[in-house]
Coordinates of C-alpha atoms in Angstrom, one line a residue:
M423 CA 5.6 45.0 -6.7
T424 CA 3.3 43.9 -3.9
P425 CA 4.7 41.6 -1.2
A426 CA 2.4 38.8 -2.5
L427 CA 3.9 39.1 -6.0
I428 CA 7.4 39.2 -4.6
D429 CA 6.7 36.0 -2.5
A430 CA 5.2 34.3 -5.6
D431 CA 8.2 35.2 -7.7
R432 CA 10.6 33.9 -5.0
S433 CA 8.7 30.6 -4.8
S434 CA 8.8 30.2 -8.6
S435 CA 12.5 30.9 -8.6
R436 CA 13.1 28.2 -5.9
R437 CA 11.0 25.7 -7.9
R438 CA 13.0 26.4 -11.1
L439 CA 16.3 26.1 -9.2
T440 CA 15.2 22.8 -7.7
E441 CA 14.3 21.5 -11.2
L442 CA 17.7 22.5 -12.5
R443 CA 19.5 20.7 -9.6
R444 CA 17.4 17.5 -10.0
P445 CA 18.9 14.8 -12.2
P446 CA 17.0 14.4 -15.5
V447 CA 14.9 11.3 -16.1
W448 CA 17.3 10.0 -18.8
V449 CA 19.8 9.3 -16.0
A450 CA 17.4 6.7 -14.6
A451 CA 16.8 5.3 -18.1
V452 CA 20.6 4.9 -18.7
I453 CA 21.0 3.1 -15.3
A454 CA 18.1 0.8 -16.2
V455 CA 19.5 0.0 -19.6
A456 CA 23.0 -0.7 -18.1
V457 CA 21.5 -3.0 -15.4
A458 CA 19.4 -4.9 -18.0
A459 CA 22.5 -5.4 -20.2
W460 CA 24.4 -6.7 -17.2
V461 CA 21.7 -9.1 -16.1
L462 CA 21.0 -10.4 -19.6
F463 CA 24.5 -10.7 -21.1
L464 CA 27.4 -9.9 -18.8
A465 CA 26.6 -11.4 -15.4
D466 CA 28.9 -14.5 -15.8
G467 CA 30.6 -14.3 -12.4
T468 CA 27.4 -14.0 -10.4
P469 CA 25.4 -16.7 -8.5
A470 CA 22.7 -16.8 -11.1
G471 CA 24.8 -16.3 -14.2
A472 CA 23.8 -14.3 -17.3
A473 CA 20.1 -14.6 -18.2
V474 CA 20.8 -15.7 -21.8
D475 CA 22.9 -18.6 -20.5
D476 CA 20.5 -19.7 -17.7
P477 CA 17.0 -18.4 -18.4
G478 CA 15.5 -20.7 -15.8
K479 CA 17.3 -19.0 -12.9
F480 CA 16.4 -15.6 -14.4
L481 CA 12.7 -16.5 -14.5
V482 CA 12.8 -17.8 -11.0
T483 CA 14.4 -14.5 -9.8
V484 CA 11.7 -12.6 -11.6
L485 CA 9.0 -14.6 -9.9
D486 CA 10.8 -14.2 -6.6
G487 CA 10.8 -10.4 -7.0
V488 CA 7.1 -10.2 -8.1
T489 CA 5.9 -12.5 -5.3
F490 CA 7.9 -10.8 -2.6
A491 CA 6.5 -7.5 -4.0
G492 CA 3.1 -8.9 -3.3
L493 CA 3.9 -9.4 0.3
L494 CA 5.5 -5.9 0.5
F495 CA 2.3 -4.4 -1.0
V496 CA 0.0 -6.1 1.6
A497 CA 2.2 -4.9 4.5
A498 CA 2.6 -1.4 3.0
S499 CA -1.0 -0.8 1.9
G500 CA -2.2 -0.4 5.4
F501 CA 0.7 2.0 6.0
T502 CA -0.3 3.8 2.9
L503 CA -3.8 4.3 4.2
I504 CA -2.7 5.5 7.7
F505 CA 0.4 7.4 6.9
G506 CA 0.0 8.3 3.3
L507 CA -3.7 9.2 3.2
M508 CA -4.5 10.2 6.7
R509 CA -1.0 11.8 7.4
T510 CA -1.0 10.0 10.8
V511 CA 2.3 8.7 11.9
N512 CA 1.9 5.2 13.3
M513 CA 5.3 3.7 14.1
A514 CA 3.5 0.8 15.8
H515 CA 2.6 -0.6 12.4
G516 CA 5.3 -3.2 12.6
S517 CA 4.2 -4.3 16.0
L518 CA 0.7 -4.9 14.7
F519 CA 2.3 -6.9 11.9
L520 CA 4.1 -9.1 14.3
L521 CA 1.3 -9.4 16.9
A522 CA -1.1 -10.7 14.2
A523 CA 1.5 -13.3 13.1
Y524 CA 1.9 -14.6 16.7
V525 CA -1.8 -14.7 17.3
A526 CA -2.4 -16.5 14.0
I527 CA 0.3 -19.1 14.9
R528 CA -1.3 -19.8 18.3
V529 CA -4.8 -20.1 16.8
Q530 CA -3.5 -22.5 14.1
E531 CA -1.7 -24.6 16.7
A532 CA -5.0 -24.8 18.7
M533 CA -7.0 -25.8 15.7
V534 CA -4.5 -28.5 14.5
G535 CA -3.9 -29.8 18.0
R536 CA -0.1 -29.6 17.9
S537 CA 2.3 -26.9 19.0
R538 CA 5.4 -28.0 17.0
N539 CA 6.5 -29.9 14.0
I540 CA 3.2 -29.3 12.2
D541 CA 3.1 -31.0 8.8
P542 CA 1.4 -29.1 6.0
A543 CA -0.6 -32.3 5.3
D544 CA -2.3 -31.8 8.7
V545 CA -3.3 -28.2 7.9
G546 CA -6.5 -27.6 6.0
L547 CA -7.6 -24.4 4.3
L548 CA -9.7 -23.4 7.3
D549 CA -6.7 -24.1 9.6
W550 CA -5.0 -21.3 7.7
L551 CA -7.8 -18.9 6.9
V552 CA -9.3 -18.8 10.4
P553 CA -6.0 -17.9 12.0
L554 CA -5.4 -15.3 9.3
L555 CA -8.7 -13.6 10.1
A556 CA -8.2 -13.9 13.9
G557 CA -4.7 -12.4 13.8
A558 CA -5.7 -9.6 11.4
G559 CA -8.8 -9.0 13.6
V560 CA -6.7 -8.6 16.8
A561 CA -4.4 -6.2 14.9
A562 CA -7.3 -4.2 13.7
V563 CA -8.9 -3.8 17.1
L564 CA -5.6 -2.9 18.8
G565 CA -4.9 -0.4 16.0
L566 CA -8.3 1.3 16.4
L567 CA -7.7 1.5 20.1
I568 CA -4.3 3.1 19.6
Q569 CA -5.9 5.6 17.2
Q570 CA -8.8 6.5 19.5
V571 CA -6.9 6.7 22.7
F572 CA -3.6 8.2 21.6
L573 CA -3.6 9.6 18.1
Q574 CA -6.9 11.3 17.2
W575 CA -6.1 14.0 19.8
N576 CA -2.8 14.8 18.2
E577 CA -3.8 15.3 14.6
G578 CA -1.2 17.3 12.7
Q579 CA 1.4 16.8 15.5
E580 CA 3.8 14.4 13.8
M581 CA 6.6 14.5 16.3
R582 CA 4.2 13.8 19.2
Q583 CA 2.5 10.9 17.2
T584 CA 6.0 9.5 16.5
L585 CA 7.1 9.5 20.1
L586 CA 3.8 8.0 21.3
T587 CA 3.7 5.2 18.8
L588 CA 7.4 4.4 19.4
A589 CA 6.7 4.1 23.1
I590 CA 3.8 1.8 22.2
T591 CA 6.1 -0.3 20.0
V592 CA 8.6 -0.8 22.9
V593 CA 5.8 -1.9 25.2
L594 CA 4.3 -4.3 22.7
A595 CA 7.7 -5.7 21.9
D596 CA 8.4 -6.5 25.5
Q597 CA 4.9 -8.0 26.0
M598 CA 5.2 -10.2 22.9
L599 CA 8.6 -11.4 24.0
R600 CA 7.2 -12.4 27.4
E601 CA 4.1 -14.1 26.0
F602 CA 5.5 -15.8 22.8
G603 CA 9.2 -16.2 23.6
G604 CA 12.3 -15.3 21.7
L605 CA 12.5 -18.2 19.3
A606 CA 11.4 -17.9 15.6
Q607 CA 8.0 -19.4 14.9
R608 CA 6.3 -20.2 11.6
M609 CA 2.7 -20.2 10.3
V610 CA 2.3 -23.4 8.3
W611 CA 0.7 -23.2 4.8
P612 CA -2.2 -25.7 4.1
G613 CA -1.2 -28.9 2.4
A614 CA -3.5 -28.1 -0.6
V615 CA -1.1 -25.3 -1.7
T616 CA 2.2 -26.8 -0.5
H617 CA 3.4 -28.0 -3.9
F618 CA 6.1 -27.2 -6.5
F619 CA 6.0 -26.8 -10.2
S620 CA 8.8 -26.6 -12.8
V621 CA 10.0 -23.3 -14.4
M622 CA 12.4 -24.2 -17.2
G623 CA 14.0 -27.0 -15.1
E624 CA 13.8 -25.0 -11.8
R625 CA 11.4 -25.9 -9.0
Y626 CA 9.1 -23.2 -7.7
A627 CA 6.7 -23.1 -4.8
V628 CA 3.0 -22.7 -5.4
T629 CA 2.7 -20.9 -2.0
R630 CA 4.5 -17.9 -3.4
L631 CA 1.9 -17.6 -6.2
V632 CA -0.8 -17.9 -3.5
M633 CA 0.8 -15.0 -1.7
L634 CA 0.8 -12.9 -4.9
G635 CA -2.8 -13.8 -5.6
I636 CA -3.8 -12.5 -2.1
A637 CA -1.9 -9.3 -2.7
V638 CA -3.7 -8.7 -6.1
L639 CA -7.0 -9.4 -4.4
V640 CA -6.2 -6.9 -1.6
G641 CA -5.1 -4.3 -4.2
V642 CA -8.3 -4.6 -6.2
L643 CA -10.6 -4.5 -3.2
L644 CA -8.7 -1.4 -1.8
W645 CA -9.0 0.3 -5.2
L646 CA -12.7 -0.4 -5.4
W647 CA -13.2 0.8 -1.9
L648 CA -11.3 4.1 -2.3
T649 CA -12.6 5.0 -5.8
R650 CA -16.1 3.4 -6.1
T651 CA -17.7 3.8 -2.7
S652 CA -19.0 6.9 -0.9
V653 CA -16.8 6.1 2.1
G654 CA -13.7 6.1 -0.1
I655 CA -14.6 9.4 -1.7
V656 CA -15.1 10.9 1.8
I657 CA -11.7 9.6 2.9
R658 CA -9.9 11.2 0.0
A659 CA -11.9 14.5 0.3
G660 CA -11.2 14.5 4.1
V661 CA -7.5 14.3 3.5
D662 CA -7.5 17.3 1.2
D663 CA -9.9 19.5 3.1
R664 CA -11.2 18.3 6.5
Q665 CA -13.1 21.5 7.2
M666 CA -15.0 21.3 4.0
V667 CA -16.1 17.7 4.8
R668 CA -17.1 18.7 8.3
G669 CA -19.1 21.5 6.8
L670 CA -21.1 19.0 4.8
G671 CA -22.2 17.4 8.1
I672 CA -19.9 14.3 7.7
N673 CA -18.3 12.9 10.9
I674 CA -14.7 12.9 9.6
R675 CA -13.4 11.3 12.9
R676 CA -15.6 8.3 12.4
V677 CA -14.5 7.9 8.8
F678 CA -10.8 8.2 9.8
A679 CA -11.4 5.6 12.6
L680 CA -12.7 3.2 9.9
T681 CA -9.7 3.9 7.8
F682 CA -7.3 3.2 10.7
L683 CA -9.2 0.0 11.4
V684 CA -8.8 -1.2 7.8
G685 CA -5.1 -0.1 7.7
S686 CA -4.4 -2.1 10.9
F687 CA -6.3 -5.1 9.5
L688 CA -4.1 -5.0 6.4
A689 CA -1.0 -4.9 8.6
G690 CA -2.3 -8.0 10.3
V691 CA -2.9 -9.8 7.0
G692 CA 0.6 -8.9 6.0
G693 CA 1.9 -10.3 9.3
V694 CA 0.2 -13.6 8.8
L695 CA 1.5 -13.8 5.2
G696 CA 5.0 -12.9 6.4
A697 CA 4.9 -15.6 9.1
S698 CA 3.8 -18.1 6.5
F699 CA 6.6 -17.0 4.1
A700 CA 9.6 -16.4 6.4
G701 CA 8.4 -16.9 10.0
A702 CA 8.0 -14.5 12.9
A703 CA 10.5 -13.6 15.6
P704 CA 11.5 -10.6 17.8
G705 CA 12.8 -7.9 15.6
T706 CA 10.6 -8.7 12.6
D707 CA 8.4 -5.8 13.5
G708 CA 11.2 -3.3 13.0
S709 CA 12.2 -4.9 9.7
W710 CA 8.7 -4.8 8.2
L711 CA 8.1 -1.2 9.5
L712 CA 11.2 -0.2 7.5
N713 CA 10.0 -2.2 4.5
A714 CA 6.6 -0.4 4.6
L715 CA 8.3 3.0 4.9
V716 CA 10.6 2.3 2.0
V717 CA 7.7 1.3 -0.2
V718 CA 5.6 4.3 0.7
I719 CA 8.5 6.7 0.2
I720 CA 9.3 5.3 -3.2
G721 CA 5.7 5.2 -4.4
G722 CA 4.6 8.5 -2.9
L723 CA 2.4 9.4 0.0
G724 CA -1.3 8.6 -0.3
S725 CA -1.1 6.7 -3.6
L726 CA -2.3 3.1 -3.9
K727 CA -0.7 2.7 -7.3
G728 CA 2.4 4.2 -5.9
A729 CA 2.5 1.5 -3.2
A730 CA 2.1 -1.1 -5.9
A731 CA 4.9 0.4 -8.0
G732 CA 7.1 0.9 -5.0
S733 CA 6.6 -2.7 -3.9
L734 CA 7.4 -4.0 -7.4
L735 CA 10.6 -1.9 -7.6
Y736 CA 11.7 -2.8 -4.1
G737 CA 10.9 -6.5 -4.5
T738 CA 12.8 -6.6 -7.8
V739 CA 15.9 -5.0 -6.3
V740 CA 15.8 -7.4 -3.3
A741 CA 15.5 -10.4 -5.5
F742 CA 18.0 -9.5 -8.2
S743 CA 20.8 -7.9 -6.1
P744 CA 22.1 -11.1 -4.4
A745 CA 21.5 -13.2 -7.6
Y746 CA 23.3 -10.9 -10.1
L747 CA 26.0 -9.1 -8.1
P748 CA 29.4 -10.7 -8.5
S749 CA 29.8 -13.5 -6.0
Q750 CA 32.5 -11.8 -4.0
Y751 CA 30.2 -8.7 -3.6
S752 CA 26.8 -10.4 -3.1
Y753 CA 26.8 -9.4 0.6
Y754 CA 26.6 -5.7 -0.5
A755 CA 23.1 -6.5 -1.9
I756 CA 21.4 -4.4 0.8
I757 CA 23.1 -1.3 -0.5
M758 CA 21.2 -1.6 -3.7
T759 CA 18.0 -0.9 -1.8
F760 CA 19.3 2.4 -0.6
G761 CA 20.6 3.1 -4.1
L762 CA 17.1 2.7 -5.4
L763 CA 15.7 5.0 -2.8
A764 CA 18.2 7.7 -3.5
L765 CA 17.7 7.4 -7.2
V766 CA 13.9 7.7 -7.0
L767 CA 14.0 10.6 -4.6
A768 CA 16.6 12.5 -6.6
I769 CA 14.4 12.4 -9.7
R770 CA 11.0 12.4 -8.0
P771 CA 11.3 14.0 -4.5
Y772 CA 7.7 13.2 -3.6
G773 CA 7.9 9.6 -4.8
L774 CA 6.8 8.1 -8.1
F775 CA 3.1 9.0 -7.7
G776 CA 3.2 11.4 -4.8
R777 CA 2.4 15.1 -4.8
P778 CA 3.2 18.0 -2.4
A779 CA 1.2 18.0 0.8

């Protein structure tokens, strides 16, 4: 046999061995059925109780998971573009998220004319939308600057990109602490959407549905851009074969700069939504960078539908774990996130919709 055939045979043997070692899909199905049975019928000693006994709390938990998944998707979609599609490591993604939140809060305070104790009744739709665009715009410009000055010269050098962007994260964190202080701050929703409605006797905030609506809009626009425009087609082709795209006379660096700009803008949008939902404070950048990483790893690199699926799974686990674990073990809810990550990677090592690079 020729050396090429020997190498091919070895690669095939390794793949077969990996498949044999990988847990079958039915394991995940059994776990899913067991979890569903617990939530529906057996969760009597949990904060929410069994779903058949208290369907209102169950539906609220479902809504919590889906709406939080929307926020996760917006934050992770930019990371999907930059890390998943472009294969560029940007550990400063969380810093862009937090910086956009701080900028939006400052712009909103200037527009409303108050710096504290802002009432939603004093906030109009423009008092929320303009700060959103301002914060996301600042994040987009800074992200593009980082890409042009530090990252485009290090394409394919993941370790160098990681160290560079980690250093940028430390610098930005110190500067934000100096400029915006160390106390938690909050972006105030406009009064027009700050209402509640009833779900089987349980109150639920309209603002969470607004957050979900924005996430759906972002997802649809991204999908149309990547699949229905010439720029999106060039981006996907450039990821697979940059030399071929360059051979066609297309300036791939300009296309990737635009992609980085859009990804950073989405990080900013996520930051403003996150500040409206839970506030902004030092350390938020690291938390949301981790959230984006988890979503992209679960969904698979470079897959928009993977980012949506990963967000939905992650959001569901985050919402259901503290509600349906036994009361004395509810503080172990964070472990469920890592359990989800381990289960997905054990069955699908490249993520749900990922493929080998």
